[in-house]
Amino acid sequence: MAEQLTALADDRALLGRTSTAERVSDILRSRIADGYFPPGTRLSEDGIGGALGVSRNTLREAFRLLTHERLLVHELNRGVFVRVLTVEDVEDIYRTRALVECAVVRGLGEPPYRLEGVTAAVAEGERATAESDWKALGTANIHFHRELVALAGSERTDELMRSVFAELRLAFHVVDDPRRLHEPYLARNQEILRSLQAGDRRGAEELLETYLADSLERIVEVYRRRVGEEGAP
């Protein structure tokens, strides 16, 4: 925990002069997504509050916000922990992804589409693969799907999926072979991008639907072995 708190102290500057629970929650959300606080980690109020230089009340409000987002869980008389997802949670995340992401692609309308963000996410994945940085590839894959959702031009949809993708990262941090989990999907990202560049949104939707179904099967297979149905570490 000491190493994580030292890194977290570097984020104090992000709070600026107007420290708020929302900004603290943004910092903690990013740190959880990056794996600084893995699933099952107990979060120390004193340690984190001291590292960020915020009050106990501000930190508790940030914890409350992240608990509402299902990233943290409060256990009576034990404290606040980074949530450990169950297999059922992972399946529900993918149901939500399929509903939203496929609907976004289906509703794109007439081409051409503004694909700069999607293209950049594919390039990010290609760089990570070339460097054999499989954690970075997982991040690039999430960026790819986040940029697909952004094609809808809806702040509400972006906000909804930000929470969903943050939860998904909790599952990724439990998996012990990120290369096996993420590498096969770079080629699929490239294929979906090519379909969208060609204006074939129907083909892109079909590719995406199969992609998400296969990804769910793969991650549940691995996740079930590591965590189990009850979410026990």
PDB file of C-alpha atoms in Angstrom:
ATOM      1  CA  MET A   1       0.000   0.000   0.000  1.00  0.00           C
ATOM      2  CA  ALA A   2       2.890   2.423   0.709  1.00  0.00           C
ATOM      3  CA  GLU A   3       3.956   2.381  -2.945  1.00  0.00           C
ATOM      4  CA  GLN A   4       0.417   3.067  -4.113  1.00  0.00           C
ATOM      5  CA  LEU A   5       0.047   5.972  -1.680  1.00  0.00           C
ATOM      6  CA  THR A   6       3.322   7.506  -2.835  1.00  0.00           C
ATOM      7  CA  ALA A   7       2.084   7.414  -6.438  1.00  0.00           C
ATOM      8  CA  LEU A   8      -1.284   8.761  -5.353  1.00  0.00           C
ATOM      9  CA  ALA A   9       0.377  11.746  -3.680  1.00  0.00           C
ATOM     10  CA  ASP A  10       1.593  12.756  -7.144  1.00  0.00           C
ATOM     11  CA  ASP A  11      -2.050  13.310  -8.080  1.00  0.00           C
ATOM     12  CA  ARG A  12      -2.552  15.971  -5.408  1.00  0.00           C
ATOM     13  CA  ALA A  13      -1.773  18.693  -7.953  1.00  0.00           C
ATOM     14  CA  LEU A  14      -4.797  17.591  -9.986  1.00  0.00           C
ATOM     15  CA  LEU A  15      -7.066  18.763  -7.195  1.00  0.00           C
ATOM     16  CA  GLY A  16      -6.032  22.370  -7.638  1.00  0.00           C
ATOM     17  CA  ARG A  17      -7.434  25.022  -5.341  1.00  0.00           C
ATOM     18  CA  THR A  18     -11.012  23.747  -5.521  1.00  0.00           C
ATOM     19  CA  SER A  19     -10.774  20.266  -4.052  1.00  0.00           C
ATOM     20  CA  THR A  20     -14.044  18.396  -4.395  1.00  0.00           C
ATOM     21  CA  ALA A  21     -15.261  14.873  -3.836  1.00  0.00           C
ATOM     22  CA  GLU A  22     -15.899  14.599  -7.583  1.00  0.00           C
ATOM     23  CA  ARG A  23     -12.268  15.354  -8.377  1.00  0.00           C
ATOM     24  CA  VAL A  24     -11.068  12.938  -5.725  1.00  0.00           C
ATOM     25  CA  SER A  25     -13.350  10.261  -7.153  1.00  0.00           C
ATOM     26  CA  ASP A  26     -11.969  10.952 -10.654  1.00  0.00           C
ATOM     27  CA  ILE A  27      -8.430  10.384  -9.360  1.00  0.00           C
ATOM     28  CA  LEU A  28      -9.322   7.206  -7.496  1.00  0.00           C
ATOM     29  CA  ARG A  29     -11.335   5.898 -10.443  1.00  0.00           C
ATOM     30  CA  SER A  30      -8.308   6.328 -12.699  1.00  0.00           C
ATOM     31  CA  ARG A  31      -5.995   4.686 -10.189  1.00  0.00           C
ATOM     32  CA  ILE A  32      -8.357   1.731  -9.775  1.00  0.00           C
ATOM     33  CA  ALA A  33      -8.631   1.388 -13.561  1.00  0.00           C
ATOM     34  CA  ASP A  34      -4.830   1.408 -13.833  1.00  0.00           C
ATOM     35  CA  GLY A  35      -4.520  -1.366 -11.252  1.00  0.00           C
ATOM     36  CA  TYR A  36      -2.865   0.655  -8.478  1.00  0.00           C
ATOM     37  CA  PHE A  37      -5.603  -0.597  -6.170  1.00  0.00           C
ATOM     38  CA  PRO A  38      -6.458  -4.150  -7.318  1.00  0.00           C
ATOM     39  CA  PRO A  39      -9.810  -5.822  -6.588  1.00  0.00           C
ATOM     40  CA  GLY A  40     -10.091  -6.776  -2.933  1.00  0.00           C
ATOM     41  CA  THR A  41      -7.790  -3.973  -1.713  1.00  0.00           C
ATOM     42  CA  ARG A  42      -8.888  -2.205   1.463  1.00  0.00           C
ATOM     43  CA  LEU A  43      -8.685   1.565   1.009  1.00  0.00           C
ATOM     44  CA  SER A  44      -7.280   3.417   4.013  1.00  0.00           C
ATOM     45  CA  GLU A  45      -9.026   6.698   4.770  1.00  0.00           C
ATOM     46  CA  ASP A  46      -6.016   8.032   6.635  1.00  0.00           C
ATOM     47  CA  GLY A  47      -3.501   6.937   4.024  1.00  0.00           C
ATOM     48  CA  ILE A  48      -5.408   8.147   0.953  1.00  0.00           C
ATOM     49  CA  GLY A  49      -6.646  11.311   2.634  1.00  0.00           C
ATOM     50  CA  GLY A  50      -3.090  12.145   3.665  1.00  0.00           C
ATOM     51  CA  ALA A  51      -1.661  11.383   0.229  1.00  0.00           C
ATOM     52  CA  LEU A  52      -4.184  13.647  -1.492  1.00  0.00           C
ATOM     53  CA  GLY A  53      -4.374  16.236   1.268  1.00  0.00           C
ATOM     54  CA  VAL A  54      -8.163  16.092   1.552  1.00  0.00           C
ATOM     55  CA  SER A  55     -10.509  15.929   4.511  1.00  0.00           C
ATOM     56  CA  ARG A  56     -12.066  12.750   5.793  1.00  0.00           C
ATOM     57  CA  ASN A  57     -15.524  14.013   4.805  1.00  0.00           C
ATOM     58  CA  THR A  58     -14.412  14.761   1.240  1.00  0.00           C
ATOM     59  CA  LEU A  59     -12.835  11.331   0.922  1.00  0.00           C
ATOM     60  CA  ARG A  60     -15.908   9.591   2.302  1.00  0.00           C
ATOM     61  CA  GLU A  61     -18.077  11.395  -0.230  1.00  0.00           C
ATOM     62  CA  ALA A  62     -15.703  10.259  -3.001  1.00  0.00           C
ATOM     63  CA  PHE A  63     -15.948   6.709  -1.678  1.00  0.00           C
ATOM     64  CA  ARG A  64     -19.730   7.024  -1.731  1.00  0.00           C
ATOM     65  CA  LEU A  65     -19.695   8.140  -5.369  1.00  0.00           C
ATOM     66  CA  LEU A  66     -17.468   5.233  -6.395  1.00  0.00           C
ATOM     67  CA  THR A  67     -19.595   2.792  -4.406  1.00  0.00           C
ATOM     68  CA  HIS A  68     -22.589   4.046  -6.390  1.00  0.00           C
ATOM     69  CA  GLU A  69     -20.590   3.288  -9.549  1.00  0.00           C
ATOM     70  CA  ARG A  70     -20.023  -0.238  -8.241  1.00  0.00           C
ATOM     71  CA  LEU A  71     -16.248   0.165  -8.115  1.00  0.00           C
ATOM     72  CA  LEU A  72     -16.051   0.092  -4.319  1.00  0.00           C
ATOM     73  CA  VAL A  73     -17.951  -1.774  -1.637  1.00  0.00           C
ATOM     74  CA  HIS A  74     -18.415  -0.829   2.021  1.00  0.00           C
ATOM     75  CA  GLU A  75     -18.258  -3.721   4.465  1.00  0.00           C
ATOM     76  CA  LEU A  76     -19.658  -3.063   7.921  1.00  0.00           C
ATOM     77  CA  ASN A  77     -16.950  -2.785  10.592  1.00  0.00           C
ATOM     78  CA  ARG A  78     -14.265  -3.604   8.021  1.00  0.00           C
ATOM     79  CA  GLY A  79     -14.030  -0.559   5.786  1.00  0.00           C
ATOM     80  CA  VAL A  80     -14.097   0.233   2.073  1.00  0.00           C
ATOM     81  CA  PHE A  81     -12.701  -2.192  -0.503  1.00  0.00           C
ATOM     82  CA  VAL A  82     -12.171  -2.246  -4.246  1.00  0.00           C
ATOM     83  CA  ARG A  83     -14.940  -4.452  -5.486  1.00  0.00           C
ATOM     84  CA  VAL A  84     -14.329  -8.022  -6.635  1.00  0.00           C
ATOM     85  CA  LEU A  85     -16.759  -8.817  -9.436  1.00  0.00           C
ATOM     86  CA  THR A  86     -18.649 -12.064  -9.624  1.00  0.00           C
ATOM     87  CA  VAL A  87     -19.031 -14.040 -12.835  1.00  0.00           C
ATOM     88  CA  GLU A  88     -22.629 -12.817 -12.916  1.00  0.00           C
ATOM     89  CA  ASP A  89     -21.364  -9.228 -12.777  1.00  0.00           C
ATOM     90  CA  VAL A  90     -19.084  -9.841 -15.752  1.00  0.00           C
ATOM     91  CA  GLU A  91     -21.931 -11.375 -17.746  1.00  0.00           C
ATOM     92  CA  ASP A  92     -24.164  -8.388 -16.956  1.00  0.00           C
ATOM     93  CA  ILE A  93     -21.444  -5.947 -18.025  1.00  0.00           C
ATOM     94  CA  TYR A  94     -21.217  -7.670 -21.390  1.00  0.00           C
ATOM     95  CA  ARG A  95     -25.010  -7.680 -21.813  1.00  0.00           C
ATOM     96  CA  THR A  96     -24.954  -3.932 -21.288  1.00  0.00           C
ATOM     97  CA  ARG A  97     -22.062  -3.510 -23.694  1.00  0.00           C
ATOM     98  CA  ALA A  98     -23.822  -5.486 -26.417  1.00  0.00           C
ATOM     99  CA  LEU A  99     -27.040  -3.510 -26.001  1.00  0.00           C
ATOM    100  CA  VAL A 100     -25.345  -0.118 -26.106  1.00  0.00           C
ATOM    101  CA  GLU A 101     -22.393  -0.590 -28.455  1.00  0.00           C
ATOM    102  CA  CYS A 102     -24.328  -2.469 -31.130  1.00  0.00           C
ATOM    103  CA  ALA A 103     -27.153   0.087 -30.951  1.00  0.00           C
ATOM    104  CA  VAL A 104     -24.671   2.929 -31.437  1.00  0.00           C
ATOM    105  CA  VAL A 105     -23.183   1.327 -34.560  1.00  0.00           C
ATOM    106  CA  ARG A 106     -26.648   0.437 -35.870  1.00  0.00           C
ATOM    107  CA  GLY A 107     -27.818   4.031 -35.494  1.00  0.00           C
ATOM    108  CA  LEU A 108     -24.872   5.759 -37.147  1.00  0.00           C
ATOM    109  CA  GLY A 109     -26.830   6.902 -40.174  1.00  0.00           C
ATOM    110  CA  GLU A 110     -25.222   7.643 -43.499  1.00  0.00           C
ATOM    111  CA  PRO A 111     -21.424   7.669 -43.955  1.00  0.00           C
ATOM    112  CA  PRO A 112     -18.851   9.083 -43.804  1.00  0.00           C
ATOM    113  CA  TYR A 113     -18.374   8.738 -40.059  1.00  0.00           C
ATOM    114  CA  ARG A 114     -16.056  10.727 -37.802  1.00  0.00           C
ATOM    115  CA  LEU A 115     -13.606   7.930 -37.036  1.00  0.00           C
ATOM    116  CA  GLU A 116     -10.566   9.860 -35.813  1.00  0.00           C
ATOM    117  CA  GLY A 117     -10.928   8.599 -32.239  1.00  0.00           C
ATOM    118  CA  VAL A 118     -11.550   5.005 -33.302  1.00  0.00           C
ATOM    119  CA  THR A 119      -8.553   5.131 -35.655  1.00  0.00           C
ATOM    120  CA  ALA A 120      -6.345   6.528 -32.891  1.00  0.00           C
ATOM    121  CA  ALA A 121      -7.415   3.740 -30.520  1.00  0.00           C
ATOM    122  CA  VAL A 122      -6.501   1.076 -33.098  1.00  0.00           C
ATOM    123  CA  ALA A 123      -3.100   2.726 -33.592  1.00  0.00           C
ATOM    124  CA  GLU A 124      -2.634   2.766 -29.807  1.00  0.00           C
ATOM    125  CA  GLY A 125      -3.288  -0.981 -29.739  1.00  0.00           C
ATOM    126  CA  GLU A 126      -0.841  -1.585 -32.566  1.00  0.00           C
ATOM    127  CA  ARG A 127       1.897   0.291 -30.690  1.00  0.00           C
ATOM    128  CA  ALA A 128       1.211  -1.633 -27.485  1.00  0.00           C
ATOM    129  CA  THR A 129       1.375  -4.942 -29.361  1.00  0.00           C
ATOM    130  CA  ALA A 130       4.649  -3.986 -31.034  1.00  0.00           C
ATOM    131  CA  GLU A 131       6.074  -3.283 -27.563  1.00  0.00           C
ATOM    132  CA  SER A 132       4.541  -6.458 -26.072  1.00  0.00           C
ATOM    133  CA  ASP A 133       2.805  -4.252 -23.489  1.00  0.00           C
ATOM    134  CA  TRP A 134      -0.301  -6.347 -22.922  1.00  0.00           C
ATOM    135  CA  LYS A 135      -1.713  -4.205 -20.129  1.00  0.00           C
ATOM    136  CA  ALA A 136      -1.498  -1.192 -22.451  1.00  0.00           C
ATOM    137  CA  LEU A 137      -3.193  -3.244 -25.157  1.00  0.00           C
ATOM    138  CA  GLY A 138      -6.087  -3.904 -22.775  1.00  0.00           C
ATOM    139  CA  THR A 139      -6.338  -0.163 -22.187  1.00  0.00           C
ATOM    140  CA  ALA A 140      -6.255   0.478 -25.938  1.00  0.00           C
ATOM    141  CA  ASN A 141      -9.057  -2.041 -26.462  1.00  0.00           C
ATOM    142  CA  ILE A 142     -11.209  -0.212 -23.939  1.00  0.00           C
ATOM    143  CA  HIS A 143     -10.374   3.084 -25.648  1.00  0.00           C
ATOM    144  CA  PHE A 144     -11.494   1.545 -28.936  1.00  0.00           C
ATOM    145  CA  HIS A 145     -14.892   0.661 -27.530  1.00  0.00           C
ATOM    146  CA  ARG A 146     -15.187   3.991 -25.727  1.00  0.00           C
ATOM    147  CA  GLU A 147     -14.589   5.761 -29.045  1.00  0.00           C
ATOM    148  CA  LEU A 148     -17.196   3.567 -30.743  1.00  0.00           C
ATOM    149  CA  VAL A 149     -19.718   4.663 -28.133  1.00  0.00           C
ATOM    150  CA  ALA A 150     -18.663   8.297 -28.604  1.00  0.00           C
ATOM    151  CA  LEU A 151     -19.835   8.075 -32.234  1.00  0.00           C
ATOM    152  CA  ALA A 152     -23.363   8.424 -30.868  1.00  0.00           C
ATOM    153  CA  GLY A 153     -22.582  11.987 -29.800  1.00  0.00           C
ATOM    154  CA  SER A 154     -24.443  11.464 -26.513  1.00  0.00           C
ATOM    155  CA  GLU A 155     -23.006  12.704 -23.221  1.00  0.00           C
ATOM    156  CA  ARG A 156     -25.427  10.484 -21.281  1.00  0.00           C
ATOM    157  CA  THR A 157     -24.351   7.376 -23.172  1.00  0.00           C
ATOM    158  CA  ASP A 158     -20.690   8.284 -22.693  1.00  0.00           C
ATOM    159  CA  GLU A 159     -21.275   8.700 -18.949  1.00  0.00           C
ATOM    160  CA  LEU A 160     -23.120   5.391 -18.664  1.00  0.00           C
ATOM    161  CA  MET A 161     -20.401   3.488 -20.491  1.00  0.00           C
ATOM    162  CA  ARG A 162     -17.588   5.193 -18.601  1.00  0.00           C
ATOM    163  CA  SER A 163     -18.890   3.432 -15.509  1.00  0.00           C
ATOM    164  CA  VAL A 164     -19.350   0.135 -17.354  1.00  0.00           C
ATOM    165  CA  PHE A 165     -15.805   0.208 -18.759  1.00  0.00           C
ATOM    166  CA  ALA A 166     -14.392   1.080 -15.337  1.00  0.00           C
ATOM    167  CA  GLU A 167     -16.115  -2.007 -13.915  1.00  0.00           C
ATOM    168  CA  LEU A 168     -14.742  -4.072 -16.779  1.00  0.00           C
ATOM    169  CA  ARG A 169     -11.218  -3.081 -15.790  1.00  0.00           C
ATOM    170  CA  LEU A 170     -11.830  -4.688 -12.387  1.00  0.00           C
ATOM    171  CA  ALA A 171     -12.330  -7.994 -14.181  1.00  0.00           C
ATOM    172  CA  PHE A 172      -9.232  -7.504 -16.332  1.00  0.00           C
ATOM    173  CA  HIS A 173      -7.052  -6.992 -13.250  1.00  0.00           C
ATOM    174  CA  VAL A 174      -7.967 -10.449 -11.946  1.00  0.00           C
ATOM    175  CA  VAL A 175      -6.957 -12.223 -15.162  1.00  0.00           C
ATOM    176  CA  ASP A 176      -3.390 -13.552 -15.003  1.00  0.00           C
ATOM    177  CA  ASP A 177      -2.689 -13.746 -18.761  1.00  0.00           C
ATOM    178  CA  PRO A 178      -3.482 -10.348 -20.310  1.00  0.00           C
ATOM    179  CA  ARG A 179      -1.822 -11.239 -23.609  1.00  0.00           C
ATOM    180  CA  ARG A 180      -4.134 -14.208 -24.164  1.00  0.00           C
ATOM    181  CA  LEU A 181      -7.092 -12.076 -23.134  1.00  0.00           C
ATOM    182  CA  HIS A 182      -6.422  -8.993 -25.276  1.00  0.00           C
ATOM    183  CA  GLU A 183      -4.173  -9.841 -28.236  1.00  0.00           C
ATOM    184  CA  PRO A 184      -6.773 -11.619 -30.419  1.00  0.00           C
ATOM    185  CA  TYR A 185      -9.014  -8.555 -30.449  1.00  0.00           C
ATOM    186  CA  LEU A 186      -6.635  -6.101 -32.068  1.00  0.00           C
ATOM    187  CA  ALA A 187      -7.264  -7.709 -35.461  1.00  0.00           C
ATOM    188  CA  ARG A 188     -11.002  -7.528 -34.802  1.00  0.00           C
ATOM    189  CA  ASN A 189     -10.743  -3.843 -33.926  1.00  0.00           C
ATOM    190  CA  GLN A 190      -8.965  -3.286 -37.230  1.00  0.00           C
ATOM    191  CA  GLU A 191     -11.670  -5.198 -39.096  1.00  0.00           C
ATOM    192  CA  ILE A 192     -14.487  -3.203 -37.501  1.00  0.00           C
ATOM    193  CA  LEU A 193     -12.657   0.031 -38.302  1.00  0.00           C
ATOM    194  CA  ARG A 194     -12.263  -0.994 -41.953  1.00  0.00           C
ATOM    195  CA  SER A 195     -15.997  -1.741 -42.176  1.00  0.00           C
ATOM    196  CA  LEU A 196     -16.866   1.667 -40.767  1.00  0.00           C
ATOM    197  CA  GLN A 197     -14.387   3.387 -43.082  1.00  0.00           C
ATOM    198  CA  ALA A 198     -16.156   1.656 -45.965  1.00  0.00           C
ATOM    199  CA  GLY A 199     -19.518   2.896 -44.669  1.00  0.00           C
ATOM    200  CA  ASP A 200     -20.694  -0.641 -43.880  1.00  0.00           C
ATOM    201  CA  ARG A 201     -22.323  -0.076 -40.492  1.00  0.00           C
ATOM    202  CA  ARG A 202     -24.391  -3.259 -40.780  1.00  0.00           C
ATOM    203  CA  GLY A 203     -21.266  -5.340 -41.324  1.00  0.00           C
ATOM    204  CA  ALA A 204     -19.526  -3.526 -38.481  1.00  0.00           C
ATOM    205  CA  GLU A 205     -22.444  -4.276 -36.161  1.00  0.00           C
ATOM    206  CA  GLU A 206     -22.349  -7.979 -37.033  1.00  0.00           C
ATOM    207  CA  LEU A 207     -18.598  -8.079 -36.385  1.00  0.00           C
ATOM    208  CA  LEU A 208     -19.053  -6.272 -33.085  1.00  0.00           C
ATOM    209  CA  GLU A 209     -21.848  -8.560 -31.933  1.00  0.00           C
ATOM    210  CA  THR A 210     -19.715 -11.665 -32.567  1.00  0.00           C
ATOM    211  CA  TYR A 211     -16.679  -9.966 -31.027  1.00  0.00           C
ATOM    212  CA  LEU A 212     -18.487  -9.234 -27.742  1.00  0.00           C
ATOM    213  CA  ALA A 213     -19.972 -12.726 -27.527  1.00  0.00           C
ATOM    214  CA  ASP A 214     -16.557 -14.321 -28.047  1.00  0.00           C
ATOM    215  CA  SER A 215     -14.909 -11.919 -25.590  1.00  0.00           C
ATOM    216  CA  LEU A 216     -17.506 -12.731 -22.945  1.00  0.00           C
ATOM    217  CA  GLU A 217     -16.970 -16.468 -23.366  1.00  0.00           C
ATOM    218  CA  ARG A 218     -13.203 -16.076 -23.099  1.00  0.00           C
ATOM    219  CA  ILE A 219     -13.150 -13.833 -20.052  1.00  0.00           C
ATOM    220  CA  VAL A 220     -15.781 -15.831 -18.163  1.00  0.00           C
ATOM    221  CA  GLU A 221     -13.792 -19.014 -18.754  1.00  0.00           C
ATOM    222  CA  VAL A 222     -10.691 -17.432 -17.222  1.00  0.00           C
ATOM    223  CA  TYR A 223     -12.507 -15.406 -14.586  1.00  0.00           C
ATOM    224  CA  ARG A 224     -14.472 -18.366 -13.283  1.00  0.00           C
ATOM    225  CA  ARG A 225     -11.228 -20.165 -12.528  1.00  0.00           C
ATOM    226  CA  ARG A 226      -9.666 -17.174 -10.762  1.00  0.00           C
ATOM    227  CA  VAL A 227     -12.591 -15.811  -8.774  1.00  0.00           C
ATOM    228  CA  GLY A 228     -15.472 -18.249  -8.815  1.00  0.00           C
ATOM    229  CA  GLU A 229     -19.175 -17.668  -8.711  1.00  0.00           C
ATOM    230  CA  GLU A 230     -19.222 -15.925  -5.329  1.00  0.00           C
ATOM    231  CA  GLY A 231     -16.479 -13.430  -6.091  1.00  0.00           C
ATOM    232  CA  ALA A 232     -14.102 -14.730  -3.439  1.00  0.00           C
ATOM    233  CA  PRO A 233     -10.477 -13.663  -4.052  1.00  0.00           C
TER     234      PRO A 233
END
